[in-house]
Coordinates of C-alpha atoms in Angstrom, one line a residue:
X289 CA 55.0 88.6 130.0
X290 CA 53.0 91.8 129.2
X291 CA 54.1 93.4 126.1
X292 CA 55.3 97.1 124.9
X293 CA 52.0 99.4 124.5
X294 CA 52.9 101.6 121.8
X295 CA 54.1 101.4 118.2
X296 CA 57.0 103.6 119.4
X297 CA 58.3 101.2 122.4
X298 CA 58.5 98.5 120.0
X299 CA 60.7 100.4 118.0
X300 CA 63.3 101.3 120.4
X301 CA 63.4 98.2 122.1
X302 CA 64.0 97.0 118.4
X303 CA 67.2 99.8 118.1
X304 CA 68.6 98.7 122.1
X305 CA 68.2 95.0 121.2
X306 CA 70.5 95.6 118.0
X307 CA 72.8 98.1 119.4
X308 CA 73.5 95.7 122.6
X309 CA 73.9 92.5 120.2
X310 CA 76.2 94.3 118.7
X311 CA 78.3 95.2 121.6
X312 CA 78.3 91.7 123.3
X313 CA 80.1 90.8 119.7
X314 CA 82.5 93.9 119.4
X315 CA 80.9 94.2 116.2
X316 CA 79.6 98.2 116.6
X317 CA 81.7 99.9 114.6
X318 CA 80.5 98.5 111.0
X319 CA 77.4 96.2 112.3
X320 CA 75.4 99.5 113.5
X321 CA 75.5 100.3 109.2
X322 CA 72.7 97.3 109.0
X323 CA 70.7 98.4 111.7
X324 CA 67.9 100.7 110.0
X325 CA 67.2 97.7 107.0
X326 CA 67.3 95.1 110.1
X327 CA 64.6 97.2 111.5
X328 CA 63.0 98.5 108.5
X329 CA 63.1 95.6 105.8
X330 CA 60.7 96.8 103.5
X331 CA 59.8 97.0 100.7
X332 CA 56.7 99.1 101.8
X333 CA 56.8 101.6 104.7
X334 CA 54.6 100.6 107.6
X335 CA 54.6 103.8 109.9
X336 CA 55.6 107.1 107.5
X337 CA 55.4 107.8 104.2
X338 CA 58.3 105.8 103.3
X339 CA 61.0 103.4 104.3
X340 CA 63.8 105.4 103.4
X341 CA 62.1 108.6 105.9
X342 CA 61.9 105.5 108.6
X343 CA 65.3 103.9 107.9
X344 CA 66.9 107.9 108.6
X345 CA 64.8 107.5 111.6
X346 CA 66.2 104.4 112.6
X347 CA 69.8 106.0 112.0
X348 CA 69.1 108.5 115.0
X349 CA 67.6 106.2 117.6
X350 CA 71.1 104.1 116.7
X351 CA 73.0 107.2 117.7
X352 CA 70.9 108.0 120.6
X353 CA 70.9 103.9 121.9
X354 CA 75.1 104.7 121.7
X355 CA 75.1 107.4 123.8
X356 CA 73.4 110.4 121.4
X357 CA 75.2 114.1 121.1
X358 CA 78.1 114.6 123.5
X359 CA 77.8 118.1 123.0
X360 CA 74.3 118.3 124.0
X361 CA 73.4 118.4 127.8
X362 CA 70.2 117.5 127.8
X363 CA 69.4 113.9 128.7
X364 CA 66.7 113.4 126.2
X365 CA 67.6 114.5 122.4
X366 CA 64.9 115.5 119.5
X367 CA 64.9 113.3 116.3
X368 CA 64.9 116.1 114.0
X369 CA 63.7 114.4 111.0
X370 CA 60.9 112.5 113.0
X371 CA 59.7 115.6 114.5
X372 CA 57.4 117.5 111.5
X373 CA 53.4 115.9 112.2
X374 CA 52.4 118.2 114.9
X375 CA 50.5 121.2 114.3
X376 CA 52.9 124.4 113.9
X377 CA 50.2 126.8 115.3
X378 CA 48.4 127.0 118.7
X379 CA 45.5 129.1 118.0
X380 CA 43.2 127.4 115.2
X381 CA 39.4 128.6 114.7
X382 CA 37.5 125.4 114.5
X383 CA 33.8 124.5 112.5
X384 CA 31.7 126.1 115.5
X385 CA 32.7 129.5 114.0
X386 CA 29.2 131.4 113.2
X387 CA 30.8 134.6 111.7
X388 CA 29.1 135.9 115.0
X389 CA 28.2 139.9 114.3
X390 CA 29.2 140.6 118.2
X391 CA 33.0 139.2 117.2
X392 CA 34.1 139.6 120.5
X393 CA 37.1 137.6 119.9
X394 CA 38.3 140.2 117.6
X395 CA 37.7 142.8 120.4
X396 CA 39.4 140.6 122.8
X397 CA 42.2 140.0 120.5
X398 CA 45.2 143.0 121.7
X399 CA 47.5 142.2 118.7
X400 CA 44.3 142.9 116.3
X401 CA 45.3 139.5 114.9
X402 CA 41.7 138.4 113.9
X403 CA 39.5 139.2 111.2
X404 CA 36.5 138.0 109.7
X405 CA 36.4 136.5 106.5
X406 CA 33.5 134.7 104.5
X407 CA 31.6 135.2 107.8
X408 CA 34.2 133.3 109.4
X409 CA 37.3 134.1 112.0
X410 CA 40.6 133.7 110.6
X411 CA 43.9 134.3 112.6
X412 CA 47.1 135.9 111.1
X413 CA 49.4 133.8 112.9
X414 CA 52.0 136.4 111.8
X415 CA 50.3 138.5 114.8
X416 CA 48.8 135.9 117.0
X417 CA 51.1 135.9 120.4
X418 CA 48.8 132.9 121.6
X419 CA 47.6 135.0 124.9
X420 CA 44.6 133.0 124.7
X421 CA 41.8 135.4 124.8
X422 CA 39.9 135.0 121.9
X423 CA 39.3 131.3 123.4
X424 CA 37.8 132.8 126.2
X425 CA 35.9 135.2 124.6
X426 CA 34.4 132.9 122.0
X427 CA 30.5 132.2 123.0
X428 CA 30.7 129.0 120.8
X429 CA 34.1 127.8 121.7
X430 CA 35.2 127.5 118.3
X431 CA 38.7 128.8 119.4
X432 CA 41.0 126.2 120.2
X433 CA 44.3 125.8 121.6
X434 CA 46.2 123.0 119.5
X435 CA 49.3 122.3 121.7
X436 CA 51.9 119.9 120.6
X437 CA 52.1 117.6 123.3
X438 CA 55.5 117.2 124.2
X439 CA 54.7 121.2 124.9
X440 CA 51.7 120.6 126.8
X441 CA 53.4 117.5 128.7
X442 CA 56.4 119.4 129.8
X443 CA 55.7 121.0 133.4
X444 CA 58.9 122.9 133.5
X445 CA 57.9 124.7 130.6
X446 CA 61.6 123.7 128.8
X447 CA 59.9 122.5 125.4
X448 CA 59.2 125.4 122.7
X449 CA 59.2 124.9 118.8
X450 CA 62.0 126.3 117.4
X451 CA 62.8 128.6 114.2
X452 CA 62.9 125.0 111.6
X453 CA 59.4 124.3 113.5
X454 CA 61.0 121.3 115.3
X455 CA 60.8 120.8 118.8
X456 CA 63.5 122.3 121.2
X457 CA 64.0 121.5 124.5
X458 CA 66.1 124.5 126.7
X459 CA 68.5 123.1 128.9
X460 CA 68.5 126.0 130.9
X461 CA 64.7 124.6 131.9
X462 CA 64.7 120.8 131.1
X463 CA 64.5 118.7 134.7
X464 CA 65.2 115.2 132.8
X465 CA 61.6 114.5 134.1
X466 CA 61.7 112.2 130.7
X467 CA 57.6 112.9 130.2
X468 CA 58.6 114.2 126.6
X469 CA 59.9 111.0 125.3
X470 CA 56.4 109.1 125.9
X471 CA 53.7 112.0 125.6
X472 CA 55.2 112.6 121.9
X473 CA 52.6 110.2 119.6
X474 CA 55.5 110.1 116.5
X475 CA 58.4 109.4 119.1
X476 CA 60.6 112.2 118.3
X477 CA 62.2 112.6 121.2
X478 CA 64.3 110.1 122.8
X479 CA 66.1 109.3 126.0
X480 CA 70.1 108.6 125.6
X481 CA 71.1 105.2 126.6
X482 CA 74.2 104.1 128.0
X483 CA 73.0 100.6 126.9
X484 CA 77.0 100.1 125.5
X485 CA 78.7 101.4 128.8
X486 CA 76.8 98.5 130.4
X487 CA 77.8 95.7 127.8
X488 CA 81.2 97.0 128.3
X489 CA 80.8 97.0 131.9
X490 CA 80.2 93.4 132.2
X491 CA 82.3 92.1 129.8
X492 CA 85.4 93.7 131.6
X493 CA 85.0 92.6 135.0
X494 CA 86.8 89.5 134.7
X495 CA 89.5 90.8 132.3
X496 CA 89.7 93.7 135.0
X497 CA 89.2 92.6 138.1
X498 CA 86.2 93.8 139.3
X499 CA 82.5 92.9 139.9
X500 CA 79.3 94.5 138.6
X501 CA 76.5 94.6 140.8
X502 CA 72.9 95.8 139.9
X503 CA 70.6 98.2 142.0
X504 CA 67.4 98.0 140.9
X505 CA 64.7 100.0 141.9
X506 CA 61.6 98.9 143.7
X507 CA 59.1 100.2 140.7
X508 CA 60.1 97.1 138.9
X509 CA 57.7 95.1 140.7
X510 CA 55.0 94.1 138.7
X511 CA 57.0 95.4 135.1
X512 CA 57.7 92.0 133.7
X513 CA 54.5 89.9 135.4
X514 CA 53.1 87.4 135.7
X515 CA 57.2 86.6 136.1
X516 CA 58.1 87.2 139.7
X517 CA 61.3 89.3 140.9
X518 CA 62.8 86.4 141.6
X519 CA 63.3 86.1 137.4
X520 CA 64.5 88.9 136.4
X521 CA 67.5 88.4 139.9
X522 CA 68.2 85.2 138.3
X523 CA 68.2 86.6 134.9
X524 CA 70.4 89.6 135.7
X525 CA 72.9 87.1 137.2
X526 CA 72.6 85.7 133.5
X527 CA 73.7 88.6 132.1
X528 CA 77.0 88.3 134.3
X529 CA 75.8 90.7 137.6
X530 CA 77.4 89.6 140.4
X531 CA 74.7 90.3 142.6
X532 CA 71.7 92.3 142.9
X533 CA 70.6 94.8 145.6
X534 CA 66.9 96.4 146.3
X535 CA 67.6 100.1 146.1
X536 CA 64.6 100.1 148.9
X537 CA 67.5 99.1 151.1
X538 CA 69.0 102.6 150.0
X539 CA 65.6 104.0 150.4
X540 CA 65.7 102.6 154.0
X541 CA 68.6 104.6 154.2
X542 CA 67.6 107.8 153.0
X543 CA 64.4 107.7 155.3
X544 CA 66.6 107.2 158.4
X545 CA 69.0 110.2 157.4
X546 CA 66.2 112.3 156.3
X547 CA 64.4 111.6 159.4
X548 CA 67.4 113.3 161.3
X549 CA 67.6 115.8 159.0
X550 CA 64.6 117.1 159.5
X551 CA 65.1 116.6 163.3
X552 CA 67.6 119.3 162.9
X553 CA 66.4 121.8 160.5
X554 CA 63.2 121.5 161.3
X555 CA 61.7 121.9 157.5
X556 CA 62.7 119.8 154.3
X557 CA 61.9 119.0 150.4
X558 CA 62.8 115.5 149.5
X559 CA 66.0 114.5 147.0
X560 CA 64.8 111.4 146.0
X561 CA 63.9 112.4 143.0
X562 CA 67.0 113.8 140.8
X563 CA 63.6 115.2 138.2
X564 CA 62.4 117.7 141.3
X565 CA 65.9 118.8 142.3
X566 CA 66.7 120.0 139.7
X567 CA 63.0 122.0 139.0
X568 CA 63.6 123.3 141.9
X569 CA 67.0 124.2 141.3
X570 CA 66.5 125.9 138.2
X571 CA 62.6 127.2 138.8
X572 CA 63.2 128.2 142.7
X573 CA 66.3 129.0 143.4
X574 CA 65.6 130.9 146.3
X575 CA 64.2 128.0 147.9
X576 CA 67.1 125.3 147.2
X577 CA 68.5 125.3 150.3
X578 CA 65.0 123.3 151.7
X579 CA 66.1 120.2 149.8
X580 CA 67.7 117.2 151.8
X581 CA 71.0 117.0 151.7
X582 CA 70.9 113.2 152.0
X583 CA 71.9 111.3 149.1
X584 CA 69.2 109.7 146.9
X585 CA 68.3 106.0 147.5
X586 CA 70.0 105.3 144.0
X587 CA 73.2 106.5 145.6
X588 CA 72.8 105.3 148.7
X589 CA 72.7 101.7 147.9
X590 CA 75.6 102.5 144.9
X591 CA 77.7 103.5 148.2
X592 CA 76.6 100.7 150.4
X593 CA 77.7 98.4 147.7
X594 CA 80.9 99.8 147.2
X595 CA 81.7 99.7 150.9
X596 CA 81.1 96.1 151.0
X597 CA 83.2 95.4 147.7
X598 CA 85.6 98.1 147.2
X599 CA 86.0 96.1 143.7
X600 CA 82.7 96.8 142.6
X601 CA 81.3 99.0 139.6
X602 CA 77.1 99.3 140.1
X603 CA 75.1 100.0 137.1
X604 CA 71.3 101.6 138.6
X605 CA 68.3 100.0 137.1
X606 CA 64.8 101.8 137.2
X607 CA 62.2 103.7 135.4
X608 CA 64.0 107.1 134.9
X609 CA 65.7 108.9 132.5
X610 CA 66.8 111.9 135.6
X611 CA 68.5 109.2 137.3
X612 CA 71.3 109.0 133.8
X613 CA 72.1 112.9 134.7
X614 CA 72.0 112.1 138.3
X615 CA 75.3 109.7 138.2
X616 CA 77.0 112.4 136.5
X617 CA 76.7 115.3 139.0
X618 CA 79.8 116.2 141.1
X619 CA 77.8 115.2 144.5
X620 CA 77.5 111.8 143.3
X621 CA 80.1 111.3 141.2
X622 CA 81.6 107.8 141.4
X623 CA 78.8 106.1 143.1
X624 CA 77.0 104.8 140.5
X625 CA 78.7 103.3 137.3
X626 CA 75.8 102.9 134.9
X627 CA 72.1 103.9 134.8
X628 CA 69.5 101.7 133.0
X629 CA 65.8 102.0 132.1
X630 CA 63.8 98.7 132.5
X631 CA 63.3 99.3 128.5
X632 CA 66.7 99.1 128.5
X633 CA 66.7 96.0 130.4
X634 CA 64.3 94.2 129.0
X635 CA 66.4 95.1 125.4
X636 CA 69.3 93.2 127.2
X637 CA 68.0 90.0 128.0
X638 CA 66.6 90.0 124.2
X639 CA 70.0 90.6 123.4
X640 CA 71.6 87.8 125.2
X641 CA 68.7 85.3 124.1
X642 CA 67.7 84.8 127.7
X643 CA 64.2 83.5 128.2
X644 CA 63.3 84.6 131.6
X645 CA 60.2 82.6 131.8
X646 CA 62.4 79.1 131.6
X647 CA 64.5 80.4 134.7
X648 CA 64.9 79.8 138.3
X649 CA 63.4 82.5 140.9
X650 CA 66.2 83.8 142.6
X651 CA 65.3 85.3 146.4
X652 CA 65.9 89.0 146.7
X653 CA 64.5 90.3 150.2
X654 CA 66.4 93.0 151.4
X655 CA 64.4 96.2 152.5
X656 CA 61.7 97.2 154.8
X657 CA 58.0 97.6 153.4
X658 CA 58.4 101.5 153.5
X659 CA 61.4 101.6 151.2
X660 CA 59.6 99.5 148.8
X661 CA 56.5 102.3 148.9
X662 CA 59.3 105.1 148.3
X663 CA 58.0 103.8 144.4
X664 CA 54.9 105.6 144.7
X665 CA 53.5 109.0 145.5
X666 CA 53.1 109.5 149.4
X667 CA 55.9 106.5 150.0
X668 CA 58.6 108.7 151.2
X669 CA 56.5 110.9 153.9
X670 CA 55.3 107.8 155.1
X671 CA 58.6 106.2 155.4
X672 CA 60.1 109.2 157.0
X673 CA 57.3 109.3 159.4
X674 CA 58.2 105.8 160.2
X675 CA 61.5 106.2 160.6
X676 CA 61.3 109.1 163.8
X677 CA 58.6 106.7 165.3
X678 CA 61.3 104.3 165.6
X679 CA 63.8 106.8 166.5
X680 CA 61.4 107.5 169.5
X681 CA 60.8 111.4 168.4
X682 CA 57.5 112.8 169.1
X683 CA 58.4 115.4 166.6
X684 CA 54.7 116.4 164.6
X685 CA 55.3 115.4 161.2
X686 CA 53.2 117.5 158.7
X687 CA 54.1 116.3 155.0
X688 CA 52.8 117.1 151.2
X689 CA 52.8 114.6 148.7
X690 CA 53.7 116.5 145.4
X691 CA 52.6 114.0 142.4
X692 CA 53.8 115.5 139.2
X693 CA 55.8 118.9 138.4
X694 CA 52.9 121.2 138.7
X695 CA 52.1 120.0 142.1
X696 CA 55.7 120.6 143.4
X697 CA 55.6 124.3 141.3
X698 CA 52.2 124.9 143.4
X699 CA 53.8 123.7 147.0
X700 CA 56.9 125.6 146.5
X701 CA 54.8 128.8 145.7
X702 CA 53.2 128.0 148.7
X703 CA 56.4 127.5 150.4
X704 CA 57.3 131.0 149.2
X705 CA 54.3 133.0 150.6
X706 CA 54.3 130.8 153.9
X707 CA 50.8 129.5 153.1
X708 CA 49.7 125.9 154.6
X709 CA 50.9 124.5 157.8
X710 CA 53.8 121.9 156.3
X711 CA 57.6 120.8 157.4
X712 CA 58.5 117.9 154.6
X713 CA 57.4 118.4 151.4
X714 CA 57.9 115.2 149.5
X715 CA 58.5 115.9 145.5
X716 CA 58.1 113.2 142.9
X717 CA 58.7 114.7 139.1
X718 CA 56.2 112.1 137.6
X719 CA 52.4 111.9 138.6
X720 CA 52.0 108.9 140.8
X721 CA 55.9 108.4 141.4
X722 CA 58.3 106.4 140.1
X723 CA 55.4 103.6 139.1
X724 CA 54.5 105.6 136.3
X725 CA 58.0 106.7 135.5
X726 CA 58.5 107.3 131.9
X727 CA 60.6 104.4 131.2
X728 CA 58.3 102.2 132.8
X729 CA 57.7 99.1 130.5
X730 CA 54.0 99.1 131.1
X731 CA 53.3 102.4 132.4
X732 CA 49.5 101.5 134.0
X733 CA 47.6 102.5 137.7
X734 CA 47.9 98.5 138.6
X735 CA 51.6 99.7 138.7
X736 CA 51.3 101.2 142.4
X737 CA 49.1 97.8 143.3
X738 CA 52.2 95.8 142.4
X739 CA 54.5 97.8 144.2
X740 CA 52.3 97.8 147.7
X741 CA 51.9 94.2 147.0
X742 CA 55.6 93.6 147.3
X743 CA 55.9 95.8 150.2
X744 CA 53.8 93.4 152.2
X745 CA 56.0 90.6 151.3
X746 CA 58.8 92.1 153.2
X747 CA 56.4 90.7 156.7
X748 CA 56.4 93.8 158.7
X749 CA 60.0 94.3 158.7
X750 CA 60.8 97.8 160.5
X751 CA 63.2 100.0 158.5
X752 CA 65.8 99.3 161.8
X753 CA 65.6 95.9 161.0
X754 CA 66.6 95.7 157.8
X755 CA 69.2 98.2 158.3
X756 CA 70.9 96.2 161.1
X757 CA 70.7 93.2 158.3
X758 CA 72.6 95.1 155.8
X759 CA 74.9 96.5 158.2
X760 CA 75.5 92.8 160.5
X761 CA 76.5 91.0 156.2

C-alpha cells in the first residue's frame, strides 16, 4: 500500500489512530492525557526545537481529531502554537540589490516606505502596504514577495496574518476548500474530524437499532493501491458498515436532475461541489441563483439509502474537508450522518488492527462510468451531456470546466459581463477535482488515471441503466 507523503500526514494519522483507539475502548476521557508522549516519546525532539513545543502540538491535533472549537465555524482551525516559522513580512529586498543610483523602486514606492542604506534598499515595513510596485519597478528583481503559503494557497482570499502574527482564516471568506491544511509546510492548520461521531456511530447500531451504511466517493479509486476497491468494501464491512454504496450512483443522479434542470432554465453552475457553492455564495452573490438546485451526489446517495432502509444512519467518505460543513447546512440536514476523509479512514482500520491486504475483495459495481468521472475536472459536464443524450434532447450543451477557485472567480466574472458563449458552468473548488482533494491520501496526477480506470470497469453501463438497477433493488 502507498504510504503518507509528508512528515505532517504521518502525524495526524498518528493523532486519528489514537483518538479512534480510544473511542472503540470508551477510554477518551483520561486515555487522550497519554496521547502527545505516545506520539512524541522522546527524549530528543525530532521535528521542532523541542519535545515539550511538539507534545503542546500534539495536544491540539487531539482537540481537533475530537471535534476542535465548537465556537468556531470554520471547518479547518489554526494550531496557534505551531503556526510561528513563516516569514511575518511580504516585501523583503533580496542579495541582487545594487544600491542602483536610478532607485526607481523608491520612486515607485507611494507610502515613501523605501530608502537606501549602505547602498542598499531597505523597507520600513511600518509603511510598506505590500502594493507591490517596487517589485515591478526593480531592474534586478531583487524585490521579492515572500507569501506565507497558506496565504498564497487560499483562492478565496479568507487567510490573512493576524495582530499575534499567527495565521487567521475569516469565516466570512473561508469556502472549506481545505487547500490550507496541506499547502502549510509546518502543518498548522488542520481539518476537524468527526473521527469520534463515527466510532460512536457504529458501535450503537446494534444497541439502537439501526444500520450504518458508508457512501464513499469515487476518488478513492486508486488511494489505497495496489489493493483493489474490493478491500477496502470488505474492510469497511470490518469495521461494522452494513453496506457500502458508490456515491457515483448519487452522481448518476445528480447528472439526470441537472440535466432537466438545465432543460428548464436554460443556464446552470454546478453544486457538486459544497467548496464552490459556497465561493460563490459569499464572493458572487449576485450570481447565486445560477447554481443547481439539485442536491450533491453526497446527498443524493445519503437519501437513496435512507429510502431503502428508513433505519439507516450513512457516514460520507471522500477526499473533502467542504463536504463536513456540507451535512450541517439546513438543505441537507439529516441526509448524511457522518463525513470522513480517506485520512480518516485509513486512521480507522489502524485503529481496529485490520490488515486490509489479508482480506477478501468484496464486489461494489453500482454506477455508470460518467458518475465515476464526476471525480475529476470535466466529469460532471460530460455526464450531464450524457444524460440529455439519453433523455433524447437535442438541446446544444456549451459547458466550462472550472479547475480550482481562481478558474471559477474568472468564469463567474465572465458570467457577470456576459462574455463567452456558455450554459453549464461546471465548478470544482480543487485544481483537478475531487482526485486531488485535499484529504486525499496520496494526492498525485496518476490520481485521475485511476479514477478513469475504474470508470471503464463499469462496461459501458448508460447512467439509465444503472439508475433502473438502483431503483428495480
Amino acid at each position: 500500500m502507498r504510504v503518507f507523503e509528508t512528515n505532517v500526514q504521518e502525524l495526524k494519522n498518528g493523532v486519528l489512530r489514537a483518538v479512534a483507539r480510544l473511542a472503540w475502548k470508551d477510554d477518551l476521557q483520561t486515555g487522550i492525557l497519554d496521547i502527545p508522549e505516545e506520539i512524541i516519546p522522546g527524549p530528543e525532539a525530532k521535528l521542532r526545537c523541542c519535545i515539550y513545543k511538539e507534545r503542546a502540538i500534539i495536544t491540539q491535533r487531539t482537540k481537533l481529531a475530537m471535534g476542535g472549537d465548537k465556537a468556531n465555524p470554520n471547518m479547518v482551525e489554526v494550531l496557534d502554537i505551531a503556526c510561528d516559522e513563516c516569514p511575518v513580512t511580504e516585501i523583503a529586498v533580496g542579495p541582487a540589490c545594487r544600491g542602483c543610483i536610478a532607485t526607481r523602486c523608491i520612486h515607485a514606492c507611494p507610502k515613501e516606505a523605501i530608502s537606501i542604506v549602505n547602498h542598499r534598499a531597505v523597507i520600513d515595513h511600518a509603511k510598506c502596504i505590500t502594493c507591490g510596485k517596487c517589485i515591478s519597478a526593480c531592474p534586478y528583481g531583487a524585490i521579492e514577495k515572500n507569501q506565507r503559503p497558506c496565504e498564497r494557497g487560499c483562492k478565496a482570499g479568507a487567510i490573512s496574518m493576524g495582530p499575534d502574527r499567527k495565521a487567521f482564516v475569516d469565516p466570512a471568506k473561508c469556502t472549506a476548500c481545505g487547500t490550507c491544511t496541506y499547502q502549510c509546510p509546518f502543518g498548522a492548520i488542520m481539518d476537524k474530524s468527526f473521527i469520534v461521531d463515527a466510532v460512536q456511530l457504529l458501535k450503537g447500531a446494534e444497541k439502537w437499532n439501526y444500520k450504518v451504511y458508508a457512501a464513499v466517493a469515487p476518488s478513492i479509486a486508486g488511494q489505497f493501491a495496489p489493493l483493489t476497491m474490493g478491500h477496502v468494501v470488505t474492510g469497511l464491512k470490518m469495521l461494522g458498515f452494513e453496506d457500502v454504496v458508490e456515491v457515483a450512483l448519487g452522481a448518476d443522479m445528480t447528472a439526470e436532475h441537472e440535466a432537466d434542470e438545465l432543460l428548464e432554465k436554460g443556464m446552470l453552475a454546478s453544486s457538486c461541489c459544497p467548496a464552490f457553492v459556497s465561493f460563490v455564495e459569499k464572493h458572487f452573490p449576485e450570481q447565486a441563483h445560477l447554481i443547481s438546485e439539485t442536491p450533491s451526489p453526497m446527498v443524493m446517495t445519503a437519501r437513496y439509502i435512507k429510502e431503502k432502509d428508513p433505519t439507516a444512519k450513512v457516514v460520507f467518505v471522500g477526499p473533502c474537508v467542504a463536504k463536513k460543513q456540507e451535512i450541517h447546512l439546513g438543505k441537507t440536514m439529516g441526509a448524511v450522518d457522518c463525513a470522513l476523509t480517506f485520512e480518516e479512514l485509513y486512521a480507522l482500520f489502524e485503529s481496529k488492527e485490520i490488515e486490509l491486504e489479508s482480506l477478501k475483495p468484496a464486489e461494489l459495481d453500482q454506477a455508470s462510468g460518467y458518475g465515476r468521472t464526476f471525480a475529476r475536472s470535466g466529469g460532471v459536464s460530460a455526464a450531464v451531456a450524457q444524460a440529455l443524450k439519453e433523455k433524447g434532447s437535442d438541446f446544444a450543451l456549451k459547458s466550462q470546466a472550472c479547475s480550482g477557485l481562481e478558474a471559477c472567480r474568472v468564469a463567474f466574472l465572465k458570467a457577470i459581463k456576459g462574455v463567452g458563449d456558455v450554459n453549464f458552468i461546471e465548478g470544482m473548488a480543487c485544481e483537478g477535482g475531487c482526485v486531488l482533494g485535499p484529504a486525499q491520501l496520496i494526492r498525485s496526477p496518476r490520481n485521475q488515471n485511476d479514477v478513469e480506470r475504474h470508470a471503464k470497469q463499469a462496461q459501458g453501463r448508460t447512467i439509465g441503466e444503472a439508475l433502473k438497477a438502483a431503483r428495480d433493488i
